[in-house]
Short mmCIF file of N, CA and C in Angstrom, two decimals:
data_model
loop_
_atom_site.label_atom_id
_atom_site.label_comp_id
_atom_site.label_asym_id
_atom_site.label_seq_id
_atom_site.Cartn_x
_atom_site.Cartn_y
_atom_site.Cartn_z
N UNK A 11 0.85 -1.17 0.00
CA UNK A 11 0.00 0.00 0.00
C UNK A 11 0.89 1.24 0.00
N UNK A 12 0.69 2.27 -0.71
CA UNK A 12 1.48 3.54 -1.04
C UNK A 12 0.27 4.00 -0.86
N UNK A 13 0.50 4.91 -0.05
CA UNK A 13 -0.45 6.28 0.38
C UNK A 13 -0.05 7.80 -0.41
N UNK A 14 0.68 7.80 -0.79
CA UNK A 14 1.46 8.67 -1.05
C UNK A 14 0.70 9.63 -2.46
N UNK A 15 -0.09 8.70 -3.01
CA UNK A 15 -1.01 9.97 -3.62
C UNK A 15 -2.87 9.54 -3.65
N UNK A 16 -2.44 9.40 -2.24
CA UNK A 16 -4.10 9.66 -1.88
C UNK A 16 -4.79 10.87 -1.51
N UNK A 17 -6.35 10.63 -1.90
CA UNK A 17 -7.26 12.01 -1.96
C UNK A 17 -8.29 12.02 -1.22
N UNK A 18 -8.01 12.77 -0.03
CA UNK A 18 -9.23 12.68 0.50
C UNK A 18 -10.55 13.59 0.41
N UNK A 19 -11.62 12.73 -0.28
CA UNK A 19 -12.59 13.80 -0.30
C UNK A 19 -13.04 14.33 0.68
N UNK A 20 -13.22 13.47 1.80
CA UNK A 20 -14.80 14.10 2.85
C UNK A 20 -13.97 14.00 4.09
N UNK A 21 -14.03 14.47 5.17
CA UNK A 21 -14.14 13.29 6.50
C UNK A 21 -15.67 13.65 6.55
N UNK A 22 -16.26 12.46 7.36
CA UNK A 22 -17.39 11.83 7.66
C UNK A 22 -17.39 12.29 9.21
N UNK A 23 -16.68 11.54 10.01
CA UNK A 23 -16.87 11.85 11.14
C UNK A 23 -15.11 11.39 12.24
N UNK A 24 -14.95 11.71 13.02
CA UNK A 24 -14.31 11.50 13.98
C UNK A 24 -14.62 11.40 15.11
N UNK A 25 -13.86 10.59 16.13
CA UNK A 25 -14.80 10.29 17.22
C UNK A 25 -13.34 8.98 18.18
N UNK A 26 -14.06 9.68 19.34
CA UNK A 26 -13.26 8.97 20.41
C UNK A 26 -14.13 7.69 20.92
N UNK A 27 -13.79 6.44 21.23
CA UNK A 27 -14.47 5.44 20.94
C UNK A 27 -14.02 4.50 22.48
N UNK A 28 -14.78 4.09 22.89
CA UNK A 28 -14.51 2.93 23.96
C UNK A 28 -15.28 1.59 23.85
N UNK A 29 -14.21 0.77 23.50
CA UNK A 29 -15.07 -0.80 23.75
C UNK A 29 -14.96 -1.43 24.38
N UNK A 30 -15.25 -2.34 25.09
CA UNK A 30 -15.67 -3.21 26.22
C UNK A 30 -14.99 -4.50 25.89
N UNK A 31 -14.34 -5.28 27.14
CA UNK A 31 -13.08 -6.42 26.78
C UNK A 31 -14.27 -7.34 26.31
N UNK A 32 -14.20 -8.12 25.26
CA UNK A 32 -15.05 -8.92 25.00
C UNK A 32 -16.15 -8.88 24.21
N UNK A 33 -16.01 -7.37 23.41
CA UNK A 33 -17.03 -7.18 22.41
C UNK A 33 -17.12 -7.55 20.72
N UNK A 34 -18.01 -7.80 20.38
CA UNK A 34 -17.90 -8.63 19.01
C UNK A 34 -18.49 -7.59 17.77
N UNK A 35 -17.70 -7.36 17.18
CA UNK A 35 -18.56 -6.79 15.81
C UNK A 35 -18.18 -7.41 14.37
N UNK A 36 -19.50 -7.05 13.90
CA UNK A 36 -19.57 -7.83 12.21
C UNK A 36 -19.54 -6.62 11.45
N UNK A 37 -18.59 -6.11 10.14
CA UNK A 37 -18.88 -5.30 9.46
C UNK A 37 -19.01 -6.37 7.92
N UNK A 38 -20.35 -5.56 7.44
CA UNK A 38 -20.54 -6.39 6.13
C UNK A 38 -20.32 -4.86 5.04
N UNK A 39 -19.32 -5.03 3.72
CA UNK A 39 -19.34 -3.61 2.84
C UNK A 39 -19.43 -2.40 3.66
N UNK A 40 -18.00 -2.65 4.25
CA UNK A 40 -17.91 -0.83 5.13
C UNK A 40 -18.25 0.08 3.94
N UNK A 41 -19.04 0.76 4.09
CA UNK A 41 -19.33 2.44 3.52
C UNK A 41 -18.27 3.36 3.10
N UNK A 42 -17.20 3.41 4.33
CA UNK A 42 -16.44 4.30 3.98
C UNK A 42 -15.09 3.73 4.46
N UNK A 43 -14.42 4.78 4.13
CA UNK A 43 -12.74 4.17 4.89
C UNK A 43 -12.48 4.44 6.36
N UNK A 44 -11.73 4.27 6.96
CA UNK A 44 -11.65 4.46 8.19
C UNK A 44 -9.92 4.15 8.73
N UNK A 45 -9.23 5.23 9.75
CA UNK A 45 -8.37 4.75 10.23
C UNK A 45 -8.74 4.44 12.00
N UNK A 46 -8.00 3.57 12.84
CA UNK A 46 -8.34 3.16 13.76
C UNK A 46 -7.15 3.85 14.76
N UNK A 47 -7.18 4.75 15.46
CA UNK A 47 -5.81 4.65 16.44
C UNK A 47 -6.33 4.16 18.01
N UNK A 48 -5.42 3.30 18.75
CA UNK A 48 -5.66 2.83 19.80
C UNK A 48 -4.74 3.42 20.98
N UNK A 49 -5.00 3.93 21.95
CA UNK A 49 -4.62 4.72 22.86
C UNK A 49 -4.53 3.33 23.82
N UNK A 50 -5.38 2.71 24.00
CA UNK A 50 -4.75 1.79 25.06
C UNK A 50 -5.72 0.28 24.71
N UNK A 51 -5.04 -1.09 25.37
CA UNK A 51 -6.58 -1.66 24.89
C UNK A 51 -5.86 -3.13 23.91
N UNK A 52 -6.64 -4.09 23.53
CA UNK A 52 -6.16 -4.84 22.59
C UNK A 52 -7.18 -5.51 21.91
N UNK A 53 -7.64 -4.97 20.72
CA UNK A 53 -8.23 -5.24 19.30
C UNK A 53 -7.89 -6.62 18.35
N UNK A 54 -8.44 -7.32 17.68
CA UNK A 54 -8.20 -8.53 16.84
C UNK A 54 -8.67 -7.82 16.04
N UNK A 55 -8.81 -8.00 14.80
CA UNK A 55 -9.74 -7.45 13.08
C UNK A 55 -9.71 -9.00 12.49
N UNK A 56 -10.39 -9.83 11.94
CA UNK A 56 -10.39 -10.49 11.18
C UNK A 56 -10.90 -10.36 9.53
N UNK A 57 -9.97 -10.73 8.92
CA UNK A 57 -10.73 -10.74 7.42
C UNK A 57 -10.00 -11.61 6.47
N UNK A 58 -11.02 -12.38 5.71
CA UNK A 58 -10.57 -13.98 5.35
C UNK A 58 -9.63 -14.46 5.73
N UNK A 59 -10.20 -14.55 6.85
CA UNK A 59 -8.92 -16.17 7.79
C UNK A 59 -7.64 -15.14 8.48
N UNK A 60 -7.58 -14.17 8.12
CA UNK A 60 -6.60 -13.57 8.38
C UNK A 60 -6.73 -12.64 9.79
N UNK A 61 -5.60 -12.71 10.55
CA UNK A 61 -6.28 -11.85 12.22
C UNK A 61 -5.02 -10.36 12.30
N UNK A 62 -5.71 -9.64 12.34
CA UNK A 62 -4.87 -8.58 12.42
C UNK A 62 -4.62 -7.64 13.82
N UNK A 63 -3.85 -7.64 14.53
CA UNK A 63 -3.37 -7.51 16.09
C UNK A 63 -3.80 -5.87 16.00
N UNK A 64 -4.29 -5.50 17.31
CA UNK A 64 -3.97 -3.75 17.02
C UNK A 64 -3.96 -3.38 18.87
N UNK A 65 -2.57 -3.20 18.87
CA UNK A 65 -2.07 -2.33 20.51
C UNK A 65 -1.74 -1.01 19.94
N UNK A 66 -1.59 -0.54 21.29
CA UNK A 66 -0.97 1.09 20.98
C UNK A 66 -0.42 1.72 20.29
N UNK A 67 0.70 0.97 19.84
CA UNK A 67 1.72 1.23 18.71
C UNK A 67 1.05 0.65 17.33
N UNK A 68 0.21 -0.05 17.28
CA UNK A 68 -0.38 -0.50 15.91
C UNK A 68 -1.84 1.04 15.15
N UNK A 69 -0.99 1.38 14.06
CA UNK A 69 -2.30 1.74 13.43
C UNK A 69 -3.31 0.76 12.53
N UNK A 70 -4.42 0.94 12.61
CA UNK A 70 -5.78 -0.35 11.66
C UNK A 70 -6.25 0.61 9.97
N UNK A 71 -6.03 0.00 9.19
CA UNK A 71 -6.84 0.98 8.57
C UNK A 71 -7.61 -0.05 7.13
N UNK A 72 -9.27 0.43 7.85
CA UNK A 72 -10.21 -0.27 7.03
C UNK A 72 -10.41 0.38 5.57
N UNK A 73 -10.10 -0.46 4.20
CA UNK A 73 -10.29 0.18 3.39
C UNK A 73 -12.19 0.22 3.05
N UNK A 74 -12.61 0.89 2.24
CA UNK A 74 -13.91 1.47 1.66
C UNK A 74 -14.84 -0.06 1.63
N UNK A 75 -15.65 -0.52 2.02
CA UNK A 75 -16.13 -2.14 0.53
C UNK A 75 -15.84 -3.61 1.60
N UNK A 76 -15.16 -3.24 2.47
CA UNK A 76 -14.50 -4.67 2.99
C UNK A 76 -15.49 -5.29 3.89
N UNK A 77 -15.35 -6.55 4.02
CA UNK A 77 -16.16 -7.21 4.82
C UNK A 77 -15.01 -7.87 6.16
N UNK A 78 -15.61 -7.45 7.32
CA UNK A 78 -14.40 -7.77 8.58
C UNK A 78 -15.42 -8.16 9.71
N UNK A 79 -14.53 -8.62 10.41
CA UNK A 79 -15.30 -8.44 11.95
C UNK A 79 -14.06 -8.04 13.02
N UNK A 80 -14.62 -7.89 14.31
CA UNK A 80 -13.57 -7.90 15.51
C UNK A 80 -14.19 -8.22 16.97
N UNK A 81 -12.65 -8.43 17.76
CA UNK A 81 -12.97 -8.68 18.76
C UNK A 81 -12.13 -8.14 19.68
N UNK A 82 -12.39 -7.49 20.94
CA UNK A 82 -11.59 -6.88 21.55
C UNK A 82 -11.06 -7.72 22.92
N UNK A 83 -10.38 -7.78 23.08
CA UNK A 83 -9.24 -8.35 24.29
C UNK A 83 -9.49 -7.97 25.47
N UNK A 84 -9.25 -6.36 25.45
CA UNK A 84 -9.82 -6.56 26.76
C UNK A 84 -10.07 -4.62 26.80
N UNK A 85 -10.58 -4.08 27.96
CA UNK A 85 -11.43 -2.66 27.49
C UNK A 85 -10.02 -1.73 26.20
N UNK A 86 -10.96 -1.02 25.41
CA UNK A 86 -9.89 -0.59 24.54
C UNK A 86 -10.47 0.66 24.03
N UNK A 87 -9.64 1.78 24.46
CA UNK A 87 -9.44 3.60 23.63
C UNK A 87 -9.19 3.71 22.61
N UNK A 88 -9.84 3.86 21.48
CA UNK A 88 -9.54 4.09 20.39
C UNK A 88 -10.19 5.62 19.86
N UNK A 89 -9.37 6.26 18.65
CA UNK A 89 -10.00 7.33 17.98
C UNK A 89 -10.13 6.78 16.30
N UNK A 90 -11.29 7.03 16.11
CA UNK A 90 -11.58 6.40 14.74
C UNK A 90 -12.17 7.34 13.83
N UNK A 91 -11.58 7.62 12.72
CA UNK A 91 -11.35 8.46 11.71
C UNK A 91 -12.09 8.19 10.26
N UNK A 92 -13.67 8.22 10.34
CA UNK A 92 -13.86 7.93 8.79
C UNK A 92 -14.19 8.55 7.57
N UNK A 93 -13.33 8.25 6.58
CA UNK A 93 -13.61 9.70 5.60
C UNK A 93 -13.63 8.82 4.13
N UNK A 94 -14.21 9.52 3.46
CA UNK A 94 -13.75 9.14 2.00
C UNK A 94 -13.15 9.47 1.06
N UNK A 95 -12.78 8.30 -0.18
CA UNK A 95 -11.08 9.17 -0.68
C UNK A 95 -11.38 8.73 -2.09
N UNK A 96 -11.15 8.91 -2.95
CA UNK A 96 -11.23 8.70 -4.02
C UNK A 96 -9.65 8.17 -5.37
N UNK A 97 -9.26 7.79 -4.85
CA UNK A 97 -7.96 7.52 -4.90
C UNK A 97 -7.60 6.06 -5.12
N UNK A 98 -8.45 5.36 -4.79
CA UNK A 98 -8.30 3.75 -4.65
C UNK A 98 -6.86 3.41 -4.11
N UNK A 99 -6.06 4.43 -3.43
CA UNK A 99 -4.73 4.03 -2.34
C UNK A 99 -4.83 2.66 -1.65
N UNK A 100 -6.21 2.90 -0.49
CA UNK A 100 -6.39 2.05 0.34
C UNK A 100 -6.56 0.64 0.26
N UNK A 101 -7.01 -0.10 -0.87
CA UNK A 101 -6.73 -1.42 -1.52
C UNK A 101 -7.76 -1.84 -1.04
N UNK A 102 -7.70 -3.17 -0.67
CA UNK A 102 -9.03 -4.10 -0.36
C UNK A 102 -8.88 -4.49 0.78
N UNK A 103 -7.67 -4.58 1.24
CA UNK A 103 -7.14 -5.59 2.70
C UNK A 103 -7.04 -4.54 4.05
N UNK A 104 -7.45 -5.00 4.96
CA UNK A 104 -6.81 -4.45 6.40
C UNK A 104 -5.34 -4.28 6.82
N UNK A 105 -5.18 -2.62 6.39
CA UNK A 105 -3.60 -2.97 6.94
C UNK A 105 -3.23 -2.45 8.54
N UNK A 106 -2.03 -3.16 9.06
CA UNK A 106 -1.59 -3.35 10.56
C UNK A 106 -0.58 -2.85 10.63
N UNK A 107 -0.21 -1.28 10.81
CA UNK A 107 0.60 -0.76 10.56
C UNK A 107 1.83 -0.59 12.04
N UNK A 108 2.37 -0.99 12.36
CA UNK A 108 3.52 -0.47 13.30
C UNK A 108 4.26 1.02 13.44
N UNK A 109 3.69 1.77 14.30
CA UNK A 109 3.87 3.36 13.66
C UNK A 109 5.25 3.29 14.62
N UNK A 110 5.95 4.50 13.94
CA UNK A 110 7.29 4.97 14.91
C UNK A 110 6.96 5.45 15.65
N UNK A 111 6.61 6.43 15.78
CA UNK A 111 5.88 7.16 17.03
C UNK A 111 4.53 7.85 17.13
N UNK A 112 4.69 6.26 18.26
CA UNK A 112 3.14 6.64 18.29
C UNK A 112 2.89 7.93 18.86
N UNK A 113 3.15 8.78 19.42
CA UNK A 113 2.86 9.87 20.73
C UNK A 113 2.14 10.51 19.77
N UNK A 114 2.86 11.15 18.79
CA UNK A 114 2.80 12.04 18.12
C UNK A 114 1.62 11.85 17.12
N UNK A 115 1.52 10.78 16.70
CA UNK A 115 0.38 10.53 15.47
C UNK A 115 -1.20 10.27 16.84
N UNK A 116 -1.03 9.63 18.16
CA UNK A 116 -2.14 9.98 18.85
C UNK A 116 -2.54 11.51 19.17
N UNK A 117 -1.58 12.19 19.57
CA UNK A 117 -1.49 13.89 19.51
C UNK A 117 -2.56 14.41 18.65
N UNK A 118 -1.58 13.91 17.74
CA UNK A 118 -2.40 14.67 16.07
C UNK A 118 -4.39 14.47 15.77
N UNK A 119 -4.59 12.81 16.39
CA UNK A 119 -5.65 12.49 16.14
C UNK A 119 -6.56 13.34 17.11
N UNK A 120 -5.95 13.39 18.75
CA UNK A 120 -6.68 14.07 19.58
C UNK A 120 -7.04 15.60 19.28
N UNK A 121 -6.13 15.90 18.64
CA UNK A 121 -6.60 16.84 18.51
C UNK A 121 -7.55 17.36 17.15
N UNK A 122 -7.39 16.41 16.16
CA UNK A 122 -8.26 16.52 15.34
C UNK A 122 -9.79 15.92 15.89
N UNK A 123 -9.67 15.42 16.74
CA UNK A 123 -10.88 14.88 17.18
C UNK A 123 -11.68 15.92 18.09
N UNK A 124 -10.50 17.17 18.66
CA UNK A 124 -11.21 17.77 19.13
C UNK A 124 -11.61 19.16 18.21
N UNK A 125 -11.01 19.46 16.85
CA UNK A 125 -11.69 20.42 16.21
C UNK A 125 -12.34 20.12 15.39
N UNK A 126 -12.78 18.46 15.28
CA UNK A 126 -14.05 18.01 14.40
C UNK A 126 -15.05 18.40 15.48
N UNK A 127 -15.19 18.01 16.67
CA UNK A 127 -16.44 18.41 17.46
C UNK A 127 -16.29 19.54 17.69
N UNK A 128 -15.99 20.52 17.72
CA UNK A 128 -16.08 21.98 17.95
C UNK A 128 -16.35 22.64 17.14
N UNK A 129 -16.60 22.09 16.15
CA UNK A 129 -17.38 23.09 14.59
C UNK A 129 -17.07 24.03 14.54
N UNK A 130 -15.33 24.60 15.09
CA UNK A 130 -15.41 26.10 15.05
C UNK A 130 -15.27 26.67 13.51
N UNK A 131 -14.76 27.64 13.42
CA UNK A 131 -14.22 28.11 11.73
C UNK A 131 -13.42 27.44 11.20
N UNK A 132 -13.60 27.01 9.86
CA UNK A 132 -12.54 26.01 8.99
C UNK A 132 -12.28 24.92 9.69
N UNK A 133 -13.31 24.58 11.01
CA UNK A 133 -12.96 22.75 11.38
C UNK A 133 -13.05 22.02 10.04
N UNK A 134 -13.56 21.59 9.00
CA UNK A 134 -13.48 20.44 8.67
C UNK A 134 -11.95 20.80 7.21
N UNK A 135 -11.62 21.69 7.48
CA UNK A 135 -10.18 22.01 6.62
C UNK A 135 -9.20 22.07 7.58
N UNK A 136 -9.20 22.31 8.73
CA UNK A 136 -8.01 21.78 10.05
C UNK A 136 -7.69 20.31 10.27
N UNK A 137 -9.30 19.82 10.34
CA UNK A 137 -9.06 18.31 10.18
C UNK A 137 -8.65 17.13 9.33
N UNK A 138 -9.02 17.99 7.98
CA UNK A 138 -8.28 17.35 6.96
C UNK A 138 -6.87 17.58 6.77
N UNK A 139 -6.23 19.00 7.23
CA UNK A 139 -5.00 18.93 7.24
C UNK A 139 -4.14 17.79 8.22
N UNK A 140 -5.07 17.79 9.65
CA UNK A 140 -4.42 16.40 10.54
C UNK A 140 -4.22 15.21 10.25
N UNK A 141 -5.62 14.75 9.43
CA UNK A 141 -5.83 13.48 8.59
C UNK A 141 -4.10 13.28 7.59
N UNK A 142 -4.32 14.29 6.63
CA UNK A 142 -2.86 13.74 5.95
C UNK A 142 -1.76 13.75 6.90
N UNK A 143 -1.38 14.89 7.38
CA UNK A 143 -0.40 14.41 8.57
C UNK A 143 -0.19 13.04 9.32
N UNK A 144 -1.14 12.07 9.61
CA UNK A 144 -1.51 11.17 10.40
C UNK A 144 -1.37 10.45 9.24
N UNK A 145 -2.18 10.30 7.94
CA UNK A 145 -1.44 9.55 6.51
C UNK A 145 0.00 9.59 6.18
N UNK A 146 0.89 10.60 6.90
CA UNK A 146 2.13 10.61 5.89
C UNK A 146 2.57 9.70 7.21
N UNK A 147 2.57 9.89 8.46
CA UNK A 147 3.07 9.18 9.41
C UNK A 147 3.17 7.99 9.29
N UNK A 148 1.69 7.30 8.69
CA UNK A 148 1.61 5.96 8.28
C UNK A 148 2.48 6.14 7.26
N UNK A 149 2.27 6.67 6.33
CA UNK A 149 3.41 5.92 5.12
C UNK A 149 4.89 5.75 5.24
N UNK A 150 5.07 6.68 6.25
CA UNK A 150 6.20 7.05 6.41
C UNK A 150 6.22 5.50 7.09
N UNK A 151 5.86 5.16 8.34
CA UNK A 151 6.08 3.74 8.87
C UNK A 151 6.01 2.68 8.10
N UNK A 152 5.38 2.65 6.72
CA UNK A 152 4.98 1.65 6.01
C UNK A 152 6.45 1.94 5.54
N UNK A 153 6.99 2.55 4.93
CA UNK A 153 8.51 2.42 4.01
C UNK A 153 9.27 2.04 4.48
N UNK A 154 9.15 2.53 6.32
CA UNK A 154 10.34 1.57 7.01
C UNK A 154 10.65 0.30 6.88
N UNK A 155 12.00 -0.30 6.39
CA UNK A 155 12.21 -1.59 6.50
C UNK A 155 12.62 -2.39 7.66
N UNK A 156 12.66 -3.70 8.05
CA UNK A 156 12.69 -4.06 9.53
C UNK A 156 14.27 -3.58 9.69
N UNK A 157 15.29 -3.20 9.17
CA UNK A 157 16.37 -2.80 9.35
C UNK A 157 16.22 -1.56 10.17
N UNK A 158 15.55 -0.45 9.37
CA UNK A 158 15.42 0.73 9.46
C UNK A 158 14.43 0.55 11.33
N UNK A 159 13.33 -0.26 11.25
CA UNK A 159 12.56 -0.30 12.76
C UNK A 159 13.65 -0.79 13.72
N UNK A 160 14.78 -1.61 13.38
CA UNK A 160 15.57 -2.25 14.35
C UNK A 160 16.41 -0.98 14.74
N UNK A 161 17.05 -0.06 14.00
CA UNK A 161 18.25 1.06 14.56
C UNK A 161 17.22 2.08 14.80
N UNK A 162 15.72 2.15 14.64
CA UNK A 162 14.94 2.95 15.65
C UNK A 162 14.87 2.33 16.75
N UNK A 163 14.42 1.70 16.90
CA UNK A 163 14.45 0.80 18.40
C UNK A 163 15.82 1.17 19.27
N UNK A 164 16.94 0.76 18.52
CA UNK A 164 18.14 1.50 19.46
C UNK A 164 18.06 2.79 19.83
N UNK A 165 17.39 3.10 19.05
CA UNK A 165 17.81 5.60 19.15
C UNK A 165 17.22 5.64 20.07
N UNK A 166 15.28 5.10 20.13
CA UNK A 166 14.47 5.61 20.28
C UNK A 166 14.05 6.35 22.17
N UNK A 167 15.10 5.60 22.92
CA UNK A 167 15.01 6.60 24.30
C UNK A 167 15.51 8.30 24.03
N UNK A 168 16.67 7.56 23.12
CA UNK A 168 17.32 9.23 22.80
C UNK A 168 15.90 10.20 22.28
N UNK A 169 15.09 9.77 21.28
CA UNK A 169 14.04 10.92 20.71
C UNK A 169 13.24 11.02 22.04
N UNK A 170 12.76 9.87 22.54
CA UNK A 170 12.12 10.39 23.66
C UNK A 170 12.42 11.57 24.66
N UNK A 171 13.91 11.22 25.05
CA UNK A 171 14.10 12.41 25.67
C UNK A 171 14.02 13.65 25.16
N UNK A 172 14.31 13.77 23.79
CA UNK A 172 14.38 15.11 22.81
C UNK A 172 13.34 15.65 23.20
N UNK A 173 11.85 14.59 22.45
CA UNK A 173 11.07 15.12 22.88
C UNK A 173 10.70 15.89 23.87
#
């Protein structure tokens, strides 16, 4: 998956989300696309035979059309992002993305989550600017090779402290 020239038409909605350890859902032809970020919590996604893990550090992202279900582990924070794109980027499959840092791409969502509900001036053009931000993050994690995640893993107290 290359994100890298995707279009987003709409966001739909954003929204801070809590599920319950042990909850089951069926999606039949999602409507729209959706990214998943998890603040705390542990998520399964299934789709044909296939189980896709999602902790803190994992981003989810449902493409447009797909048929999935899930199950959650145990209580789980998530912010869930659904918009539509016209781009056909997102493919057919559930991808399980391993972000570098997470802090920063949850940051980004919280706070897009909080100027989608505040309808103030130019919310839904603030939020779309967060949305790609939060897209390049993913792509940016998607290009990483496990080489490149292994000598992050060494740095990565050092950025922390930067931070």
């Amino acid at each position: 998956m290359n994100l890298l020239d995707i279009k987003i038409d709409k966001i739909l909605s954003v929204f801070n989300l809590q599920r319950i350890k042990e909850d089951v859902r069926k999606q039949q032809n999602r409507e729209n696309s959706a990214i998943v970020i998890i603040k705390n919590g542990k998520i399964s996604y299934y789709q044909d035979d296939v189980e896709y893990i999602q902790t803190a550090d994992i981003a989810i992202i449902l493409p447009e059309g797909i048929t999935y279900s899930l199950y959650c582990h145990e209580d789980a924070n998530c912010y869930v992002v659904n918009f539509k794109e016209s781009s056909g980027c997102m493919g057919n499959k559930i991808q399980a993305v391993k972000l570098v840092n997470i802090n920063n791409v949850i940051e980004k969502t919280k706070n897009m989550c909080c100027v989608w509900s505040m309808h103030a001036s130019s919310y839904n053009l603030k939020a779309i600017s967060y949305l790609y931000s939060i897209i390049a993050d993913i792509n940016d994690a998607l290009s990483m090779d496990e080489k490149n995640v292994k000598y992050y893993e060494i740095i990565k107290p050092s950025i922390k402290y930067m931070e």
